[in-house]
Amino acid sequence: LHGCAPVWLEIMKWNGWGYSDSRFLFNKKGQAEFTGKRYRLSGMIIPGLKDWFEGTFGANLQHKTPPTPLLTNTAVPPATLNEAFVEEVKSTGIPFSHDAEDRVFRAHGHCLHEIFALREGKIGRVPDMVVWPSCHNDVVKIVQLACKHNVCLMPYGGGTSVSSALECPPEETRSIVSLDTSQMNRILWIDEKNLTAHVEAGIVGQDLERLLNESGYCTGHEPDSMEFSSLGGWVATRASGMKKNIYGNIEDLVVHIKMVTPQGVIEKSCQGPRMSTGPDIHHFIMGSEGTLGVVTEVTMKIRPMPEYQKYGSVVFPNFEQGVACLREVAKQRCAPASIRLMDNEQFKFGHALKPQVSSIFTSFLDGLKKFYITKFKGFDPNHLCVATLLFEGNREKVLQHEKQVYDIAAKFGGLAAGEDNGQRGYMLTFVIAYLRDLGMDYYVIGESFETSVPWDRVLDICRNVKARIIRECKDKGVQFPPLSTCRVTQTYDAGACVYFYFAFNYRGLSDPVHVYEQVEHAAREEILANGGSLSHHHGVGKLRKEWMRDTISNVGMGMLKSVKDYVDPNNIFGNRNLL
Amino acid sequence: MGTIVLFTPLKLFDPMLKKRDDFEDILEERRTSSDLRYALRCYTPVLYKGVTPCKTSVLKSMVLQSDQLHYVINQVSKESGRAADDVREEASAILEEMAHSLQLSTVRFFAFMLSKVFKTLFRSICVNEEGIQRLQQAIQEHPVVLLPSHRSYMDFLLMSYILYTYDVALPVIAAGMDFMGMKFVGEMLRMSGAFFIRRSFGGDKLYWSVFSEYVKTMLKNGYAPVEFFLEGTRSRTSKSLTPKLGLLNIVMDPFLKGEVFDVNVVPVSISYERILEESLYARELLGVPKPKESTSGLFKARKVLSEDYGSIHVYFGQPVSVRSLAEGRVNRCQFNLVPRHIPRRPSEEIQSFVNDSAYRLVRAQEENMVLKPWVLLASLLLQNHHQNRAAGQKPGMALDELTTQAVWLRDVSRQYGAFLHWPDHTSPSEVVSSGLSLHRALVRVCEGRVQLAVEQEEELLSQAVVVLSCASYRNQMLHVFVRPALLASAIHIASSNQKRKTDVFNSFSFLRNMFSSEFILCPGATVQDFEEACYLLVKTGVLQVTQQEVLVTERGHRTLAFLTSMLDPFLQGYQVVCRFLCEEDTETLTEKQFIPAVRKFIVNHLLAGRLRYAEVLSSDLQKNALAALQRLGAVRKIKGYLVKIQHFLTQL
């Protein structure tokens, strides 16, 4: 019985990010292009990318590291099946599979080491079986059977984890069953009086928005991974969306959650907007990372679709000024739907990703803009940085809001730099993950990671973590200077979310992934030493487990452990994340 | 450019492996080209990550507007009931009094003047250029702190002079307020980069806050390297002094709080072949009070200009990364929960980290101190002086005998890792006589015999001046020998032939503890020091150490005798201080009266021949001994009076 979601599997890459038809490549002329038809950048030539790529990483198009083209079934360890469990699942009629491809597809997230191994055709411990429940009751049955037969369950949503959360614990001896929620993807009802929607947790972000849009609504929850990540995954990791300034993060958006655990189903009895009934049980569920049960249904707030959207961008003479501006915007609580500040390296990177312009007029205009900023305004191209903005709401308010924000920006030396730059910035959010695959074709590996930090620490943490990455790469024998860059992606009253990107050319290294991991580890230590959090929204998974105790204290660990011990005493949900 | 963590075990254990840079004489060029042109030449130092130099007024306003100072001003205002503006005025006044006002014109003036002065006083000023290059590099990458050793008033002018010569960014220098007393000179120094701090401001929150913020602002923004003396004051004895931690705490703070990625600390070792203040120091130690710094006094010192002070060696050590020092030692998360601008007492973890780092840095200074042959001669002559006196023999020793012994000691000290500058292509006798001639104020050579310039009939204090001056040269090599010497003395104490290792270790540990204010001995490193001493003595064939026993080899006796005699004056000195406290009525003795009283007691002992070491008259030794007795619990200070714990004292 081959997988029940064959369509999905066929249109997705098995060893890289996203859709099979969409990828970056250097064509015969050595120009970069982005294939497919799905994105605005699709089918376009990106003339600046080659020079940037070679210049930044010291990479060379002659030195290729192509991936293993096909998954060989022999590389996949044979499935350890719990026959009794399989039999009973079969009798329920819930679809399942132990096909190698299906299992491998669900054995990983998108951490560098996971993708790197796949590209090399190396497969570790993978689930022994995949089941596709199609509703809450299916999940209840599967969990009961798993408890009965002592089978390890690992919930699987969109597979976009970057915390090793989907990695099968190698020490697990029981049969591991991947519980794929992708078939639970319906909107069950929309309540226009209360502006809520009741949705099955397997729905993927882009489908949820599309379906709601058909009724004139949206959730406004747009994490960068929204094309592929699922509602259940958001709840399980405490996700954050780009437009949280208007709509809130996942914890602000959920009204009701239903989760199936080995002890039974946990849910609240009503949908009151706020309750004083002891610690909020939702907060045991949110961020539980699949260790307690499977989220099956969620009631979420919805909003009418915004009537007007406007992108924008501001150029600052340097990163310090940019951060000061964001801080002021946060202080005045007038942040637009999204406001992000890229540092100089990322600004240059974004510049390199400009597609070929069709008209001479546009390129003339671009040249003029550049001249104005660098020559007339005296911004140093090696220091300037750019903020991208997204405003949403009714037209009048948006324009008013826009003026307010640009006025603040002006106080910090910011110059409005046009809608186009802003829009391209957000578009890049979705294609940036594809770029890693391109890098990996040419000896370049990299990753991003995030943190949240109080305002007074933002500049210090950015400087120190970037410097630490460069230092560690050098110490670990990386032959070329790494790309080490950051951006501020969210603002809060008391701090900000900061993203770091780092990548390097690994030619000459015998174990690049190990080096990569050491550097990332050091960078995380640096983040913590500078007052940053262990994670803002990626979660802990297994990748960051070692720092949990220091992060939440012994007592905190004890509290979480005792919850786990009560809810799941036999560790049926045995992905070993978090604790 | 690699920065290193000091004292990897290998480096500690095999001093022979130490690699040191070559020196270059910077006066050579000065003697052949125009000083004026040199003073007016183009000076364009590279700065930290290309910052543009900022005006002192901008710097001051940055300090006054800092969050930290704001906080403290409000706090002081609340506590004292004074208006915040009033307190702010005071802070501003403190800053005015403190701040440097570096001006290139003044620096050029000094460059010109000092060229003239240095050429008359010194034969050469030798600098390791590789060290300068490392420093250049460090300045571009990180905020830099310069930590020179402090043996002379000359030190900081010399430092700036050298940095100017090599086109390196000029430092701002923490100087004691006493300089400010010298009206004109004080201002000149200020304009050449000195800033002035009061000697004591213990409880003054506002002062501390202005001061620390001022230093941190300069450091964080990389406007200039910050220079200060870890030892706090000039060492009158040429021994390194126990490091002071205040400023080191301040300069490490920006790193610990994440305000900069790293801070590089550069120990600098300045060795004088002949110290300008030589006899001045000796007099001071003997109780003739230190002359107050005054401009006219400085001019009186002009007669020093006519003398020959040999050469100076300045060694810029390997930059030490504070980040690497703190790696695995300090949990920087401790600053996460309180806003960083609120001043807090450093945690115990940080205090001990800063203290350990300070000792490491002083040892790094010591390691690169250049020893001249005269240092060996002074040690040998002093030992000889005391032995002869005890045996009632004719004073002095034959010149060839001295030469032979010096050659022996040269080889031994090299084995122990001393940075000895013994000219290789000159015959030993020439080396010896040139050393003696430079120090003719301290030694006398007649009829082929050499002796200290001490006349038997002279009054005791004048004799002591010579002995203490000589001792200060001997002290220059103490850091090389102190650990083996402690071991040698410990072996000496364990009288029987069967020397059990544990007994020797216990005696070593006791002596080490007792002398921990006298010599630079890193706190808590007893075992390490013991092992290091054993290693050296075994390696040089003096000892054989088994699991249980310590055996002295046949040829080891000479070295052991030398080492024990080196430490003997200190041992005797501490014993006399002990005896003084036992025998004298100290009930009404305050700490202030202690020195004169013990001095009188020692003079009597010396005159009666019960004590042979005149150097015990050194107030430095007496203070250290008292500190040791307090540390060991034999004496306690109660309301300013010294209270002895009799049974402890008698035990000692």
PDB file of N, CA, C and O in Angstrom, chain A residues 383 454-461 463-469 471-472 474 525-532 550, chain B residues 1 3 48-49 141-142 255-262 321 323-324 327 331-333 335-341:
ATOM      1  N   HIS A 383      28.141  50.051   4.980  1.00  0.00           N
ATOM      2  CA  HIS A 383      27.524  50.144   6.305  1.00  0.00           C
ATOM      3  C   HIS A 383      26.003  50.238   6.259  1.00  0.00           C
ATOM      4  O   HIS A 383      25.339  49.884   7.215  1.00  0.00           O
ATOM      5  N   PRO A 454      16.260  41.249  24.805  1.00  0.00           N
ATOM      6  CA  PRO A 454      15.795  42.587  25.198  1.00  0.00           C
ATOM      7  C   PRO A 454      16.398  43.669  24.298  1.00  0.00           C
ATOM      8  O   PRO A 454      17.491  43.486  23.752  1.00  0.00           O
ATOM      9  N   TRP A 455      15.710  44.767  24.186  1.00  0.00           N
ATOM     10  CA  TRP A 455      16.161  45.827  23.279  1.00  0.00           C
ATOM     11  C   TRP A 455      17.598  46.271  23.539  1.00  0.00           C
ATOM     12  O   TRP A 455      18.379  46.465  22.614  1.00  0.00           O
ATOM     13  N   ASP A 456      17.960  46.444  24.810  1.00  0.00           N
ATOM     14  CA  ASP A 456      19.280  47.017  25.092  1.00  0.00           C
ATOM     15  C   ASP A 456      20.407  46.061  24.711  1.00  0.00           C
ATOM     16  O   ASP A 456      21.568  46.420  24.727  1.00  0.00           O
ATOM     17  N   ARG A 457      20.032  44.830  24.374  1.00  0.00           N
ATOM     18  CA  ARG A 457      21.053  43.841  24.037  1.00  0.00           C
ATOM     19  C   ARG A 457      21.158  43.585  22.535  1.00  0.00           C
ATOM     20  O   ARG A 457      22.015  42.827  22.100  1.00  0.00           O
ATOM     21  N   VAL A 458      20.232  44.150  21.774  1.00  0.00           N
ATOM     22  CA  VAL A 458      20.133  43.763  20.364  1.00  0.00           C
ATOM     23  C   VAL A 458      21.457  43.980  19.623  1.00  0.00           C
ATOM     24  O   VAL A 458      21.995  43.062  18.990  1.00  0.00           O
ATOM     25  N   LEU A 459      21.997  45.202  19.737  1.00  0.00           N
ATOM     26  CA  LEU A 459      23.229  45.478  18.984  1.00  0.00           C
ATOM     27  C   LEU A 459      24.369  44.594  19.451  1.00  0.00           C
ATOM     28  O   LEU A 459      25.149  44.077  18.652  1.00  0.00           O
ATOM     29  N   ASP A 460      24.472  44.432  20.778  1.00  0.00           N
ATOM     30  CA  ASP A 460      25.576  43.639  21.319  1.00  0.00           C
ATOM     31  C   ASP A 460      25.502  42.196  20.848  1.00  0.00           C
ATOM     32  O   ASP A 460      26.496  41.601  20.448  1.00  0.00           O
ATOM     33  N   ILE A 461      24.295  41.637  20.895  1.00  0.00           N
ATOM     34  CA  ILE A 461      24.170  40.228  20.521  1.00  0.00           C
ATOM     35  C   ILE A 461      24.467  40.060  19.033  1.00  0.00           C
ATOM     36  O   ILE A 461      25.135  39.110  18.626  1.00  0.00           O
ATOM     37  N   ARG A 463      26.419  41.886  17.097  1.00  0.00           N
ATOM     38  CA  ARG A 463      27.855  42.017  16.866  1.00  0.00           C
ATOM     39  C   ARG A 463      28.602  40.782  17.364  1.00  0.00           C
ATOM     40  O   ARG A 463      29.404  40.179  16.649  1.00  0.00           O
ATOM     41  N   ASN A 464      28.303  40.374  18.602  1.00  0.00           N
ATOM     42  CA  ASN A 464      29.093  39.305  19.208  1.00  0.00           C
ATOM     43  C   ASN A 464      28.859  37.951  18.559  1.00  0.00           C
ATOM     44  O   ASN A 464      29.795  37.176  18.373  1.00  0.00           O
ATOM     45  N   VAL A 465      27.618  37.666  18.223  1.00  0.00           N
ATOM     46  CA  VAL A 465      27.346  36.356  17.625  1.00  0.00           C
ATOM     47  C   VAL A 465      27.965  36.280  16.230  1.00  0.00           C
ATOM     48  O   VAL A 465      28.587  35.282  15.870  1.00  0.00           O
ATOM     49  N   LYS A 466      27.831  37.360  15.475  1.00  0.00           N
ATOM     50  CA  LYS A 466      28.446  37.349  14.141  1.00  0.00           C
ATOM     51  C   LYS A 466      29.961  37.174  14.247  1.00  0.00           C
ATOM     52  O   LYS A 466      30.565  36.386  13.516  1.00  0.00           O
ATOM     53  N   ALA A 467      30.554  37.903  15.188  1.00  0.00           N
ATOM     54  CA  ALA A 467      32.009  37.804  15.353  1.00  0.00           C
ATOM     55  C   ALA A 467      32.404  36.409  15.834  1.00  0.00           C
ATOM     56  O   ALA A 467      33.417  35.855  15.406  1.00  0.00           O
ATOM     57  N   ARG A 468      31.578  35.843  16.707  1.00  0.00           N
ATOM     58  CA  ARG A 468      31.882  34.513  17.226  1.00  0.00           C
ATOM     59  C   ARG A 468      31.872  33.481  16.098  1.00  0.00           C
ATOM     60  O   ARG A 468      32.732  32.604  16.019  1.00  0.00           O
ATOM     61  N   ILE A 469      30.904  33.611  15.210  1.00  0.00           N
ATOM     62  CA  ILE A 469      30.805  32.679  14.083  1.00  0.00           C
ATOM     63  C   ILE A 469      32.078  32.757  13.229  1.00  0.00           C
ATOM     64  O   ILE A 469      32.672  31.737  12.877  1.00  0.00           O
ATOM     65  N   ARG A 471      35.015  33.855  14.131  1.00  0.00           N
ATOM     66  CA  ARG A 471      36.133  33.338  14.906  1.00  0.00           C
ATOM     67  C   ARG A 471      36.145  31.818  14.934  1.00  0.00           C
ATOM     68  O   ARG A 471      37.164  31.167  14.710  1.00  0.00           O
ATOM     69  N   GLU A 472      34.973  31.238  15.188  1.00  0.00           N
ATOM     70  CA  GLU A 472      34.910  29.780  15.304  1.00  0.00           C
ATOM     71  C   GLU A 472      35.236  29.106  13.971  1.00  0.00           C
ATOM     72  O   GLU A 472      35.915  28.083  13.940  1.00  0.00           O
ATOM     73  N   LYS A 474      37.179  30.174  11.705  1.00  0.00           N
ATOM     74  CA  LYS A 474      38.624  30.251  11.533  1.00  0.00           C
ATOM     75  C   LYS A 474      39.320  29.197  12.390  1.00  0.00           C
ATOM     76  O   LYS A 474      40.173  28.446  11.919  1.00  0.00           O
ATOM     77  N   GLU A 525      25.828  29.275  22.284  1.00  0.00           N
ATOM     78  CA  GLU A 525      26.397  29.626  23.594  1.00  0.00           C
ATOM     79  C   GLU A 525      26.564  31.139  23.687  1.00  0.00           C
ATOM     80  O   GLU A 525      26.298  31.750  24.722  1.00  0.00           O
ATOM     81  N   GLU A 526      27.028  31.714  22.581  1.00  0.00           N
ATOM     82  CA  GLU A 526      27.239  33.160  22.564  1.00  0.00           C
ATOM     83  C   GLU A 526      25.902  33.891  22.722  1.00  0.00           C
ATOM     84  O   GLU A 526      25.812  34.871  23.459  1.00  0.00           O
ATOM     85  N   ILE A 527      24.887  33.385  22.062  1.00  0.00           N
ATOM     86  CA  ILE A 527      23.561  33.993  22.184  1.00  0.00           C
ATOM     87  C   ILE A 527      23.123  33.984  23.643  1.00  0.00           C
ATOM     88  O   ILE A 527      22.707  34.998  24.188  1.00  0.00           O
ATOM     89  N   LEU A 528      23.268  32.840  24.280  1.00  0.00           N
ATOM     90  CA  LEU A 528      22.820  32.723  25.668  1.00  0.00           C
ATOM     91  C   LEU A 528      23.644  33.631  26.582  1.00  0.00           C
ATOM     92  O   LEU A 528      23.111  34.268  27.484  1.00  0.00           O
ATOM     93  N   ALA A 529      24.959  33.704  26.321  1.00  0.00           N
ATOM     94  CA  ALA A 529      25.826  34.546  27.144  1.00  0.00           C
ATOM     95  C   ALA A 529      25.508  36.020  26.978  1.00  0.00           C
ATOM     96  O   ALA A 529      25.846  36.840  27.814  1.00  0.00           O
ATOM     97  N   ASN A 530      24.856  36.353  25.882  1.00  0.00           N
ATOM     98  CA  ASN A 530      24.518  37.751  25.631  1.00  0.00           C
ATOM     99  C   ASN A 530      23.059  38.065  25.933  1.00  0.00           C
ATOM    100  O   ASN A 530      22.516  39.051  25.460  1.00  0.00           O
ATOM    101  N   GLY A 531      22.442  37.206  26.699  1.00  0.00           N
ATOM    102  CA  GLY A 531      21.093  37.496  27.145  1.00  0.00           C
ATOM    103  C   GLY A 531      20.009  37.152  26.141  1.00  0.00           C
ATOM    104  O   GLY A 531      18.875  37.595  26.289  1.00  0.00           O
ATOM    105  N   GLY A 532      20.347  36.355  25.143  1.00  0.00           N
ATOM    106  CA  GLY A 532      19.336  35.922  24.180  1.00  0.00           C
ATOM    107  C   GLY A 532      18.648  34.659  24.673  1.00  0.00           C
ATOM    108  O   GLY A 532      19.161  33.953  25.536  1.00  0.00           O
ATOM    109  N   ASP A 550      19.313  24.914  32.031  1.00  0.00           N
ATOM    110  CA  ASP A 550      19.793  26.252  32.361  1.00  0.00           C
ATOM    111  C   ASP A 550      18.754  27.313  31.996  1.00  0.00           C
ATOM    112  O   ASP A 550      18.693  28.373  32.602  1.00  0.00           O
TER     113      ASP A 550
ATOM    114  N   MET B   1      46.129  36.980  13.510  1.00  0.00           N
ATOM    115  CA  MET B   1      46.965  37.205  14.699  1.00  0.00           C
ATOM    116  C   MET B   1      46.414  36.397  15.857  1.00  0.00           C
ATOM    117  O   MET B   1      45.301  36.619  16.300  1.00  0.00           O
ATOM    118  N   THR B   3      45.895  35.282  19.552  1.00  0.00           N
ATOM    119  CA  THR B   3      46.138  35.666  20.930  1.00  0.00           C
ATOM    120  C   THR B   3      46.173  34.376  21.709  1.00  0.00           C
ATOM    121  O   THR B   3      45.579  33.389  21.307  1.00  0.00           O
ATOM    122  N   TYR B  48      41.203  51.253  16.047  1.00  0.00           N
ATOM    123  CA  TYR B  48      40.291  50.127  16.184  1.00  0.00           C
ATOM    124  C   TYR B  48      39.219  50.175  15.109  1.00  0.00           C
ATOM    125  O   TYR B  48      38.460  51.130  15.027  1.00  0.00           O
ATOM    126  N   LYS B  49      39.175  49.167  14.283  1.00  0.00           N
ATOM    127  CA  LYS B  49      38.190  49.047  13.203  1.00  0.00           C
ATOM    128  C   LYS B  49      37.933  50.369  12.500  1.00  0.00           C
ATOM    129  O   LYS B  49      36.813  50.719  12.170  1.00  0.00           O
ATOM    130  N   GLU B 141      41.730  45.074  15.854  1.00  0.00           N
ATOM    131  CA  GLU B 141      40.667  44.085  15.997  1.00  0.00           C
ATOM    132  C   GLU B 141      39.827  44.248  17.254  1.00  0.00           C
ATOM    133  O   GLU B 141      38.640  43.964  17.249  1.00  0.00           O
ATOM    134  N   HIS B 142      40.480  44.650  18.337  1.00  0.00           N
ATOM    135  CA  HIS B 142      39.769  44.691  19.604  1.00  0.00           C
ATOM    136  C   HIS B 142      40.210  45.908  20.426  1.00  0.00           C
ATOM    137  O   HIS B 142      41.301  46.423  20.214  1.00  0.00           O
ATOM    138  N   PHE B 255      33.626  43.349  28.282  1.00  0.00           N
ATOM    139  CA  PHE B 255      33.566  42.028  27.664  1.00  0.00           C
ATOM    140  C   PHE B 255      32.563  41.136  28.395  1.00  0.00           C
ATOM    141  O   PHE B 255      31.709  40.498  27.779  1.00  0.00           O
ATOM    142  N   LEU B 256      32.678  41.097  29.725  1.00  0.00           N
ATOM    143  CA  LEU B 256      31.823  40.180  30.484  1.00  0.00           C
ATOM    144  C   LEU B 256      30.346  40.504  30.265  1.00  0.00           C
ATOM    145  O   LEU B 256      29.499  39.616  30.249  1.00  0.00           O
ATOM    146  N   LYS B 257      30.043  41.784  30.068  1.00  0.00           N
ATOM    147  CA  LYS B 257      28.653  42.174  29.851  1.00  0.00           C
ATOM    148  C   LYS B 257      28.268  42.153  28.380  1.00  0.00           C
ATOM    149  O   LYS B 257      27.186  42.592  28.016  1.00  0.00           O
ATOM    150  N   GLY B 258      29.163  41.696  27.536  1.00  0.00           N
ATOM    151  CA  GLY B 258      28.826  41.552  26.120  1.00  0.00           C
ATOM    152  C   GLY B 258      28.823  42.856  25.346  1.00  0.00           C
ATOM    153  O   GLY B 258      28.328  42.902  24.228  1.00  0.00           O
ATOM    154  N   GLU B 259      29.371  43.913  25.925  1.00  0.00           N
ATOM    155  CA  GLU B 259      29.342  45.191  25.206  1.00  0.00           C
ATOM    156  C   GLU B 259      30.408  45.273  24.111  1.00  0.00           C
ATOM    157  O   GLU B 259      30.325  46.100  23.217  1.00  0.00           O
ATOM    158  N   VAL B 260      31.415  44.426  24.223  1.00  0.00           N
ATOM    159  CA  VAL B 260      32.391  44.277  23.138  1.00  0.00           C
ATOM    160  C   VAL B 260      32.629  42.784  22.956  1.00  0.00           C
ATOM    161  O   VAL B 260      32.387  42.008  23.867  1.00  0.00           O
ATOM    162  N   PHE B 261      33.120  42.411  21.777  1.00  0.00           N
ATOM    163  CA  PHE B 261      33.322  40.983  21.524  1.00  0.00           C
ATOM    164  C   PHE B 261      34.480  40.445  22.355  1.00  0.00           C
ATOM    165  O   PHE B 261      34.445  39.339  22.862  1.00  0.00           O
ATOM    166  N   ASP B 262      35.484  41.267  22.499  1.00  0.00           N
ATOM    167  CA  ASP B 262      36.653  40.813  23.253  1.00  0.00           C
ATOM    168  C   ASP B 262      37.441  42.044  23.687  1.00  0.00           C
ATOM    169  O   ASP B 262      37.243  43.131  23.148  1.00  0.00           O
ATOM    170  N   SER B 321      43.734  37.435  25.206  1.00  0.00           N
ATOM    171  CA  SER B 321      42.314  37.675  24.967  1.00  0.00           C
ATOM    172  C   SER B 321      41.526  37.427  26.253  1.00  0.00           C
ATOM    173  O   SER B 321      41.586  36.339  26.823  1.00  0.00           O
ATOM    174  N   ARG B 323      38.458  37.142  26.441  1.00  0.00           N
ATOM    175  CA  ARG B 323      37.479  36.109  26.088  1.00  0.00           C
ATOM    176  C   ARG B 323      38.047  34.711  26.338  1.00  0.00           C
ATOM    177  O   ARG B 323      37.396  33.867  26.939  1.00  0.00           O
ATOM    178  N   SER B 324      39.272  34.481  25.880  1.00  0.00           N
ATOM    179  CA  SER B 324      39.853  33.150  26.107  1.00  0.00           C
ATOM    180  C   SER B 324      40.099  32.908  27.585  1.00  0.00           C
ATOM    181  O   SER B 324      39.923  31.799  28.064  1.00  0.00           O
ATOM    182  N   GLU B 327      36.822  31.926  29.117  1.00  0.00           N
ATOM    183  CA  GLU B 327      36.219  30.710  28.551  1.00  0.00           C
ATOM    184  C   GLU B 327      36.156  29.603  29.598  1.00  0.00           C
ATOM    185  O   GLU B 327      37.176  29.204  30.154  1.00  0.00           O
ATOM    186  N   ASN B 331      30.449  32.431  33.846  1.00  0.00           N
ATOM    187  CA  ASN B 331      29.165  32.281  33.195  1.00  0.00           C
ATOM    188  C   ASN B 331      28.599  33.676  32.953  1.00  0.00           C
ATOM    189  O   ASN B 331      28.122  34.331  33.865  1.00  0.00           O
ATOM    190  N   ARG B 332      28.657  34.096  31.694  1.00  0.00           N
ATOM    191  CA  ARG B 332      28.260  35.475  31.397  1.00  0.00           C
ATOM    192  C   ARG B 332      26.752  35.687  31.491  1.00  0.00           C
ATOM    193  O   ARG B 332      26.279  36.813  31.463  1.00  0.00           O
ATOM    194  N   CYS B 333      26.004  34.581  31.624  1.00  0.00           N
ATOM    195  CA  CYS B 333      24.560  34.729  31.763  1.00  0.00           C
ATOM    196  C   CYS B 333      24.180  35.451  33.054  1.00  0.00           C
ATOM    197  O   CYS B 333      23.046  35.895  33.200  1.00  0.00           O
ATOM    198  N   PHE B 335      24.634  38.236  33.919  1.00  0.00           N
ATOM    199  CA  PHE B 335      24.239  39.633  33.715  1.00  0.00           C
ATOM    200  C   PHE B 335      22.897  39.752  32.996  1.00  0.00           C
ATOM    201  O   PHE B 335      22.496  40.834  32.611  1.00  0.00           O
ATOM    202  N   ASN B 336      22.231  38.607  32.803  1.00  0.00           N
ATOM    203  CA  ASN B 336      21.006  38.628  32.005  1.00  0.00           C
ATOM    204  C   ASN B 336      19.804  39.206  32.735  1.00  0.00           C
ATOM    205  O   ASN B 336      18.855  39.629  32.109  1.00  0.00           O
ATOM    206  N   LEU B 337      19.836  39.164  34.055  1.00  0.00           N
ATOM    207  CA  LEU B 337      18.584  39.437  34.758  1.00  0.00           C
ATOM    208  C   LEU B 337      18.485  40.820  35.385  1.00  0.00           C
ATOM    209  O   LEU B 337      17.453  41.183  35.925  1.00  0.00           O
ATOM    210  N   VAL B 338      19.569  41.572  35.330  1.00  0.00           N
ATOM    211  CA  VAL B 338      19.519  42.942  35.852  1.00  0.00           C
ATOM    212  C   VAL B 338      20.061  43.847  34.752  1.00  0.00           C
ATOM    213  O   VAL B 338      21.048  43.493  34.114  1.00  0.00           O
ATOM    214  N   PRO B 339      19.427  45.006  34.531  1.00  0.00           N
ATOM    215  CA  PRO B 339      19.954  45.902  33.492  1.00  0.00           C
ATOM    216  C   PRO B 339      21.444  46.149  33.721  1.00  0.00           C
ATOM    217  O   PRO B 339      21.874  46.350  34.854  1.00  0.00           O
ATOM    218  N   ARG B 340      22.172  46.137  32.630  1.00  0.00           N
ATOM    219  CA  ARG B 340      23.622  46.153  32.781  1.00  0.00           C
ATOM    220  C   ARG B 340      24.169  47.479  33.278  1.00  0.00           C
ATOM    221  O   ARG B 340      25.298  47.540  33.741  1.00  0.00           O
ATOM    222  N   HIS B 341      23.385  48.537  33.163  1.00  0.00           N
ATOM    223  CA  HIS B 341      23.928  49.823  33.606  1.00  0.00           C
ATOM    224  C   HIS B 341      23.801  50.044  35.108  1.00  0.00           C
ATOM    225  O   HIS B 341      24.318  51.002  35.643  1.00  0.00           O
TER     226      HIS B 341
END
